[in-house]
Amino acid sequence: NAGVTQTPKFRILKIGQSMTLQCAQDMNHNYMYWYRQDPGMGLKLIYYSVGAGITDKGEVPNGYNVSRSTTEDFPLRLELAAPSQTSVYFCASSYSRGREGNSPLHFGNGTRLTVT
Amino acid sequence: GQNIDQPTEMTATEGAIVQINCTYQTSGFNGLFWYQQHAGEAPTFLSYNVLDGLEEKGRFSSFLSRSKGYSYLLLKELQMKDSASYLCAVGGESYNTDKLIFGTGTRLQVFP
């Protein structure tokens, strides 16, 4: 049982480059999330999705884009990378949220991104 | 808006009891989670409270008071492996789902 799988684990980008962080889950969870975590800080919500075809902005969406074409995959796109996007990115999924009841988030192992 | 406050750092001795507090101000409320995160690793789920009161799970307990916007995580019989960051996360009702917002976390160091 793989759970939530993120790739790559590490990446170094130059300013202005673009890349896609991949996230896949095999638990048939409808809810998926992208968080970033700066050193010594908590998690900031970038984007989330309640199901295939539906996405919404979190706390810090600027500079990022997402898509959710399938239940399993929730890629995060960085356009024109900037040093401020140096961070650890975590993808997470959950079975239910909100009015449907609250189940805990399952996290991937993270992608460590450096923009220089 | 949403605001979640936790102490930045705490220290404790092996075998002792420690209480990590979390206060929150959110536009809505739909449950509070505690996660543990070891350095360089992903967060892992510890506990969940949606009603007032105490939830106990082995050495860990979590308490919630919705009227006070307050929760705490109680760790008993501390072990060295409990050295980690502890993240409080609150769900605020929003558009058919729940934006789970995290506090900055409390880094706990356990000394022998």
mmCIF file of C-alpha atoms in Angstrom:
data_model
loop_
_atom_site.group_PDB
_atom_site.id
_atom_site.type_symbol
_atom_site.label_atom_id
_atom_site.label_comp_id
_atom_site.label_asym_id
_atom_site.label_seq_id
_atom_site.Cartn_x
_atom_site.Cartn_y
_atom_site.Cartn_z
ATOM 1 C CA ASN A 1 0.000 0.000 0.000
ATOM 2 C CA ALA A 2 1.878 3.060 -1.282
ATOM 3 C CA GLY A 3 -0.342 5.777 0.259
ATOM 4 C CA VAL A 4 0.663 9.232 -0.990
ATOM 5 C CA THR A 5 3.636 9.312 -3.352
ATOM 6 C CA GLN A 6 5.494 12.497 -4.231
ATOM 7 C CA THR A 7 8.150 12.961 -6.884
ATOM 8 C CA PRO A 8 10.815 14.191 -7.085
ATOM 9 C CA LYS A 9 12.256 14.080 -3.562
ATOM 10 C CA PHE A 10 14.756 16.854 -4.249
ATOM 11 C CA ARG A 11 15.071 19.465 -6.950
ATOM 12 C CA ILE A 12 17.193 22.537 -7.622
ATOM 13 C CA LEU A 13 15.750 25.124 -9.992
ATOM 14 C CA LYS A 14 17.159 28.299 -11.434
ATOM 15 C CA ILE A 15 15.187 31.507 -11.176
ATOM 16 C CA GLY A 16 12.590 31.658 -13.934
ATOM 17 C CA GLN A 17 12.471 27.928 -14.606
ATOM 18 C CA SER A 18 9.264 25.949 -14.347
ATOM 19 C CA MET A 19 8.525 22.505 -12.989
ATOM 20 C CA THR A 20 5.736 20.198 -11.899
ATOM 21 C CA LEU A 21 5.672 18.446 -8.558
ATOM 22 C CA GLN A 22 3.877 15.146 -8.866
ATOM 23 C CA CYS A 23 1.518 13.692 -6.269
ATOM 24 C CA ALA A 24 -0.416 10.448 -6.488
ATOM 25 C CA GLN A 25 -2.509 8.563 -3.953
ATOM 26 C CA ASP A 26 -3.899 5.054 -4.149
ATOM 27 C CA MET A 27 -6.421 5.250 -1.311
ATOM 28 C CA ASN A 28 -9.315 6.534 -3.439
ATOM 29 C CA HIS A 29 -9.427 9.744 -1.399
ATOM 30 C CA ASN A 30 -11.480 12.580 -2.802
ATOM 31 C CA TYR A 31 -9.681 15.341 -0.912
ATOM 32 C CA MET A 32 -6.142 16.331 -1.795
ATOM 33 C CA TYR A 33 -3.966 19.221 -0.638
ATOM 34 C CA TRP A 34 -0.674 20.923 -1.327
ATOM 35 C CA TYR A 35 1.201 22.533 1.556
ATOM 36 C CA ARG A 36 4.553 24.248 1.758
ATOM 37 C CA GLN A 37 6.712 24.344 4.850
ATOM 38 C CA ASP A 38 9.490 26.859 5.297
ATOM 39 C CA PRO A 39 12.312 26.096 7.773
ATOM 40 C CA GLY A 40 11.091 26.144 11.374
ATOM 41 C CA MET A 41 7.573 27.030 10.318
ATOM 42 C CA GLY A 42 4.219 25.351 10.086
ATOM 43 C CA LEU A 43 2.427 24.237 6.956
ATOM 44 C CA LYS A 44 0.837 26.764 4.614
ATOM 45 C CA LEU A 45 -1.987 25.603 2.345
ATOM 46 C CA ILE A 46 -1.324 26.363 -1.325
ATOM 47 C CA TYR A 47 -4.212 24.673 -3.153
ATOM 48 C CA TYR A 48 -6.689 21.936 -2.430
ATOM 49 C CA SER A 49 -9.169 19.786 -4.299
ATOM 50 C CA VAL A 50 -12.394 18.126 -3.230
ATOM 51 C CA GLY A 51 -12.549 15.801 -6.196
ATOM 52 C CA ALA A 52 -11.615 15.330 -9.829
ATOM 53 C CA GLY A 53 -12.149 18.527 -11.798
ATOM 54 C CA ILE A 54 -12.488 20.767 -8.720
ATOM 55 C CA THR A 55 -9.701 22.856 -7.219
ATOM 56 C CA ASP A 56 -9.555 25.903 -4.978
ATOM 57 C CA LYS A 57 -7.008 28.314 -3.576
ATOM 58 C CA GLY A 58 -5.552 28.027 -0.112
ATOM 59 C CA GLU A 59 -3.590 30.583 1.907
ATOM 60 C CA VAL A 60 -0.611 31.102 -0.434
ATOM 61 C CA PRO A 61 -1.608 30.257 -4.051
ATOM 62 C CA ASN A 62 0.374 32.939 -5.907
ATOM 63 C CA GLY A 63 3.009 31.525 -8.246
ATOM 64 C CA TYR A 64 1.422 28.074 -8.365
ATOM 65 C CA ASN A 65 -1.171 26.212 -10.371
ATOM 66 C CA VAL A 66 -2.862 22.849 -9.927
ATOM 67 C CA SER A 67 -5.059 20.485 -11.843
ATOM 68 C CA ARG A 68 -7.084 17.437 -10.825
ATOM 69 C CA SER A 69 -7.998 15.395 -13.868
ATOM 70 C CA THR A 70 -8.224 12.110 -11.950
ATOM 71 C CA THR A 71 -8.975 11.110 -8.371
ATOM 72 C CA GLU A 72 -5.457 9.737 -7.966
ATOM 73 C CA ASP A 73 -3.274 12.603 -9.200
ATOM 74 C CA PHE A 74 -2.878 16.183 -8.041
ATOM 75 C CA PRO A 75 0.174 17.834 -9.652
ATOM 76 C CA LEU A 76 1.454 21.246 -8.548
ATOM 77 C CA ARG A 77 2.918 23.504 -11.210
ATOM 78 C CA LEU A 78 5.493 26.223 -10.499
ATOM 79 C CA GLU A 79 5.749 28.822 -13.234
ATOM 80 C CA LEU A 80 8.712 31.217 -13.256
ATOM 81 C CA ALA A 81 10.358 29.913 -10.094
ATOM 82 C CA ALA A 82 11.506 32.490 -7.560
ATOM 83 C CA PRO A 83 13.830 32.184 -4.513
ATOM 84 C CA SER A 84 10.787 32.748 -2.270
ATOM 85 C CA GLN A 85 9.492 29.371 -3.450
ATOM 86 C CA THR A 86 12.407 27.555 -1.843
ATOM 87 C CA SER A 87 10.633 25.272 0.581
ATOM 88 C CA VAL A 88 9.549 21.737 1.366
ATOM 89 C CA TYR A 89 6.317 20.832 -0.386
ATOM 90 C CA PHE A 90 3.947 18.270 1.059
ATOM 91 C CA CYS A 91 1.034 16.691 -0.708
ATOM 92 C CA ALA A 92 -1.716 15.178 1.431
ATOM 93 C CA SER A 93 -5.019 13.405 0.982
ATOM 94 C CA SER A 94 -7.983 12.551 3.149
ATOM 95 C CA TYR A 95 -11.069 10.420 2.865
ATOM 96 C CA SER A 96 -13.520 13.086 3.976
ATOM 97 C CA ARG A 97 -13.600 16.649 5.227
ATOM 98 C CA GLY A 98 -16.070 19.216 6.399
ATOM 99 C CA ARG A 99 -19.733 18.292 6.410
ATOM 100 C CA GLU A 100 -18.922 14.722 5.464
ATOM 101 C CA GLY A 101 -16.949 14.217 8.636
ATOM 102 C CA ASN A 102 -13.281 14.652 9.330
ATOM 103 C CA SER A 103 -10.682 12.025 8.635
ATOM 104 C CA PRO A 104 -6.978 12.723 9.135
ATOM 105 C CA LEU A 105 -4.657 13.815 6.384
ATOM 106 C CA HIS A 106 -2.182 11.322 4.975
ATOM 107 C CA PHE A 107 1.017 13.039 3.886
ATOM 108 C CA GLY A 108 3.554 12.220 1.241
ATOM 109 C CA ASN A 109 7.257 12.330 2.126
ATOM 110 C CA GLY A 110 7.739 15.777 0.673
ATOM 111 C CA THR A 111 9.684 17.444 -2.124
ATOM 112 C CA ARG A 112 12.609 19.629 -1.125
ATOM 113 C CA LEU A 113 12.882 22.453 -3.636
ATOM 114 C CA THR A 114 15.668 25.019 -3.852
ATOM 115 C CA VAL A 115 15.454 27.973 -6.237
ATOM 116 C CA THR A 116 18.757 29.775 -6.860
ATOM 117 C CA GLY B 1 -9.519 35.014 8.909
ATOM 118 C CA GLN B 2 -7.818 32.302 10.842
ATOM 119 C CA ASN B 3 -5.121 32.519 13.498
ATOM 120 C CA ILE B 4 -3.559 29.634 15.368
ATOM 121 C CA ASP B 5 -1.013 30.153 18.142
ATOM 122 C CA GLN B 6 1.362 27.663 19.712
ATOM 123 C CA PRO B 7 4.552 28.106 21.738
ATOM 124 C CA THR B 8 7.608 27.917 19.514
ATOM 125 C CA GLU B 9 9.743 25.640 21.655
ATOM 126 C CA MET B 10 9.498 23.546 24.796
ATOM 127 C CA THR B 11 11.891 21.306 26.658
ATOM 128 C CA ALA B 12 11.193 18.447 29.046
ATOM 129 C CA THR B 13 12.896 15.535 30.746
ATOM 130 C CA GLU B 14 12.512 11.878 29.880
ATOM 131 C CA GLY B 15 9.714 10.305 31.932
ATOM 132 C CA ALA B 16 8.026 13.639 32.629
ATOM 133 C CA ILE B 17 4.683 15.048 31.457
ATOM 134 C CA VAL B 18 4.427 17.996 29.080
ATOM 135 C CA GLN B 19 1.427 20.025 27.911
ATOM 136 C CA ILE B 20 1.500 21.833 24.570
ATOM 137 C CA ASN B 21 -1.136 24.520 24.188
ATOM 138 C CA CYS B 22 -2.892 25.745 21.077
ATOM 139 C CA THR B 23 -5.264 28.700 20.828
ATOM 140 C CA TYR B 24 -7.200 29.511 17.698
ATOM 141 C CA GLN B 25 -9.412 32.162 16.179
ATOM 142 C CA THR B 26 -11.226 30.981 13.072
ATOM 143 C CA SER B 27 -14.214 32.085 11.032
ATOM 144 C CA GLY B 28 -15.750 28.660 11.555
ATOM 145 C CA PHE B 29 -14.791 25.517 13.355
ATOM 146 C CA ASN B 30 -14.932 21.951 12.181
ATOM 147 C CA GLY B 31 -12.500 20.001 14.286
ATOM 148 C CA LEU B 32 -8.954 20.290 15.592
ATOM 149 C CA PHE B 33 -6.102 17.939 14.772
ATOM 150 C CA TRP B 34 -2.716 17.332 16.347
ATOM 151 C CA TYR B 35 0.133 16.055 14.203
ATOM 152 C CA GLN B 36 3.656 14.982 15.091
ATOM 153 C CA GLN B 37 6.525 15.788 12.770
ATOM 154 C CA HIS B 38 10.058 14.505 13.242
ATOM 155 C CA ALA B 39 12.821 16.545 11.649
ATOM 156 C CA GLY B 40 13.027 15.951 7.924
ATOM 157 C CA GLU B 41 9.907 13.815 7.848
ATOM 158 C CA ALA B 42 6.247 14.229 6.978
ATOM 159 C CA PRO B 43 3.641 14.977 9.658
ATOM 160 C CA THR B 44 1.782 12.023 11.107
ATOM 161 C CA PHE B 45 -1.648 12.095 12.705
ATOM 162 C CA LEU B 46 -1.894 11.985 16.503
ATOM 163 C CA SER B 47 -5.384 13.008 17.574
ATOM 164 C CA TYR B 48 -8.639 14.689 16.619
ATOM 165 C CA ASN B 49 -11.165 16.659 18.695
ATOM 166 C CA VAL B 50 -14.453 18.058 17.473
ATOM 167 C CA LEU B 51 -16.417 18.108 20.756
ATOM 168 C CA ASP B 52 -15.359 19.618 24.064
ATOM 169 C CA GLY B 53 -13.440 17.355 26.369
ATOM 170 C CA LEU B 54 -10.522 15.018 26.576
ATOM 171 C CA GLU B 55 -9.541 12.342 24.068
ATOM 172 C CA GLU B 56 -7.028 9.799 25.329
ATOM 173 C CA LYS B 57 -4.836 7.581 23.169
ATOM 174 C CA GLY B 58 -2.196 5.783 25.153
ATOM 175 C CA ARG B 59 0.493 8.196 26.335
ATOM 176 C CA PHE B 60 -1.065 11.053 24.370
ATOM 177 C CA SER B 61 -4.223 12.971 25.265
ATOM 178 C CA SER B 62 -5.819 15.980 23.635
ATOM 179 C CA PHE B 63 -8.295 18.419 25.121
ATOM 180 C CA LEU B 64 -10.629 20.889 23.434
ATOM 181 C CA SER B 65 -12.672 23.848 24.653
ATOM 182 C CA ARG B 66 -14.573 25.362 21.737
ATOM 183 C CA SER B 67 -15.922 28.280 23.760
ATOM 184 C CA LYS B 68 -12.379 29.321 24.667
ATOM 185 C CA GLY B 69 -10.815 28.487 21.298
ATOM 186 C CA TYR B 70 -8.289 26.367 23.152
ATOM 187 C CA SER B 71 -6.742 22.945 22.931
ATOM 188 C CA TYR B 72 -3.809 21.173 24.480
ATOM 189 C CA LEU B 73 -1.832 18.034 23.766
ATOM 190 C CA LEU B 74 -0.650 16.159 26.834
ATOM 191 C CA LEU B 75 2.287 13.796 26.518
ATOM 192 C CA LYS B 76 2.945 11.456 29.443
ATOM 193 C CA GLU B 77 5.951 9.293 30.297
ATOM 194 C CA LEU B 78 8.069 11.188 27.810
ATOM 195 C CA GLN B 79 10.550 9.243 25.733
ATOM 196 C CA MET B 80 13.512 10.478 23.735
ATOM 197 C CA LYS B 81 11.672 9.575 20.519
ATOM 198 C CA ASP B 82 9.000 12.157 21.422
ATOM 199 C CA SER B 83 11.461 14.890 20.470
ATOM 200 C CA ALA B 84 9.679 16.368 17.463
ATOM 201 C CA SER B 85 7.493 19.244 16.354
ATOM 202 C CA TYR B 86 3.835 19.129 17.272
ATOM 203 C CA LEU B 87 1.439 20.841 14.908
ATOM 204 C CA CYS B 88 -2.035 22.036 15.810
ATOM 205 C CA ALA B 89 -4.411 22.245 12.837
ATOM 206 C CA VAL B 90 -7.912 23.663 12.767
ATOM 207 C CA GLY B 91 -10.632 23.142 10.210
ATOM 208 C CA GLY B 92 -12.787 26.155 9.348
ATOM 209 C CA GLU B 93 -15.949 25.524 7.417
ATOM 210 C CA SER B 94 -15.633 26.831 3.914
ATOM 211 C CA TYR B 95 -17.424 25.993 0.655
ATOM 212 C CA ASN B 96 -18.335 22.332 0.869
ATOM 213 C CA THR B 97 -14.972 21.340 2.245
ATOM 214 C CA ASP B 98 -12.589 22.187 4.986
ATOM 215 C CA LYS B 99 -9.448 24.241 4.669
ATOM 216 C CA LEU B 100 -7.292 22.622 7.317
ATOM 217 C CA ILE B 101 -5.023 25.382 8.585
ATOM 218 C CA PHE B 102 -1.878 24.610 10.576
ATOM 219 C CA GLY B 103 -0.196 26.529 13.353
ATOM 220 C CA THR B 104 3.551 27.111 13.219
ATOM 221 C CA GLY B 105 4.208 24.110 15.438
ATOM 222 C CA THR B 106 5.891 23.560 18.803
ATOM 223 C CA ARG B 107 9.332 22.013 18.787
ATOM 224 C CA LEU B 108 9.721 19.725 21.778
ATOM 225 C CA GLN B 109 13.118 18.588 22.956
ATOM 226 C CA VAL B 110 13.255 15.731 25.431
ATOM 227 C CA PHE B 111 16.428 15.428 27.497
ATOM 228 C CA PRO B 112 17.639 12.351 29.390
#
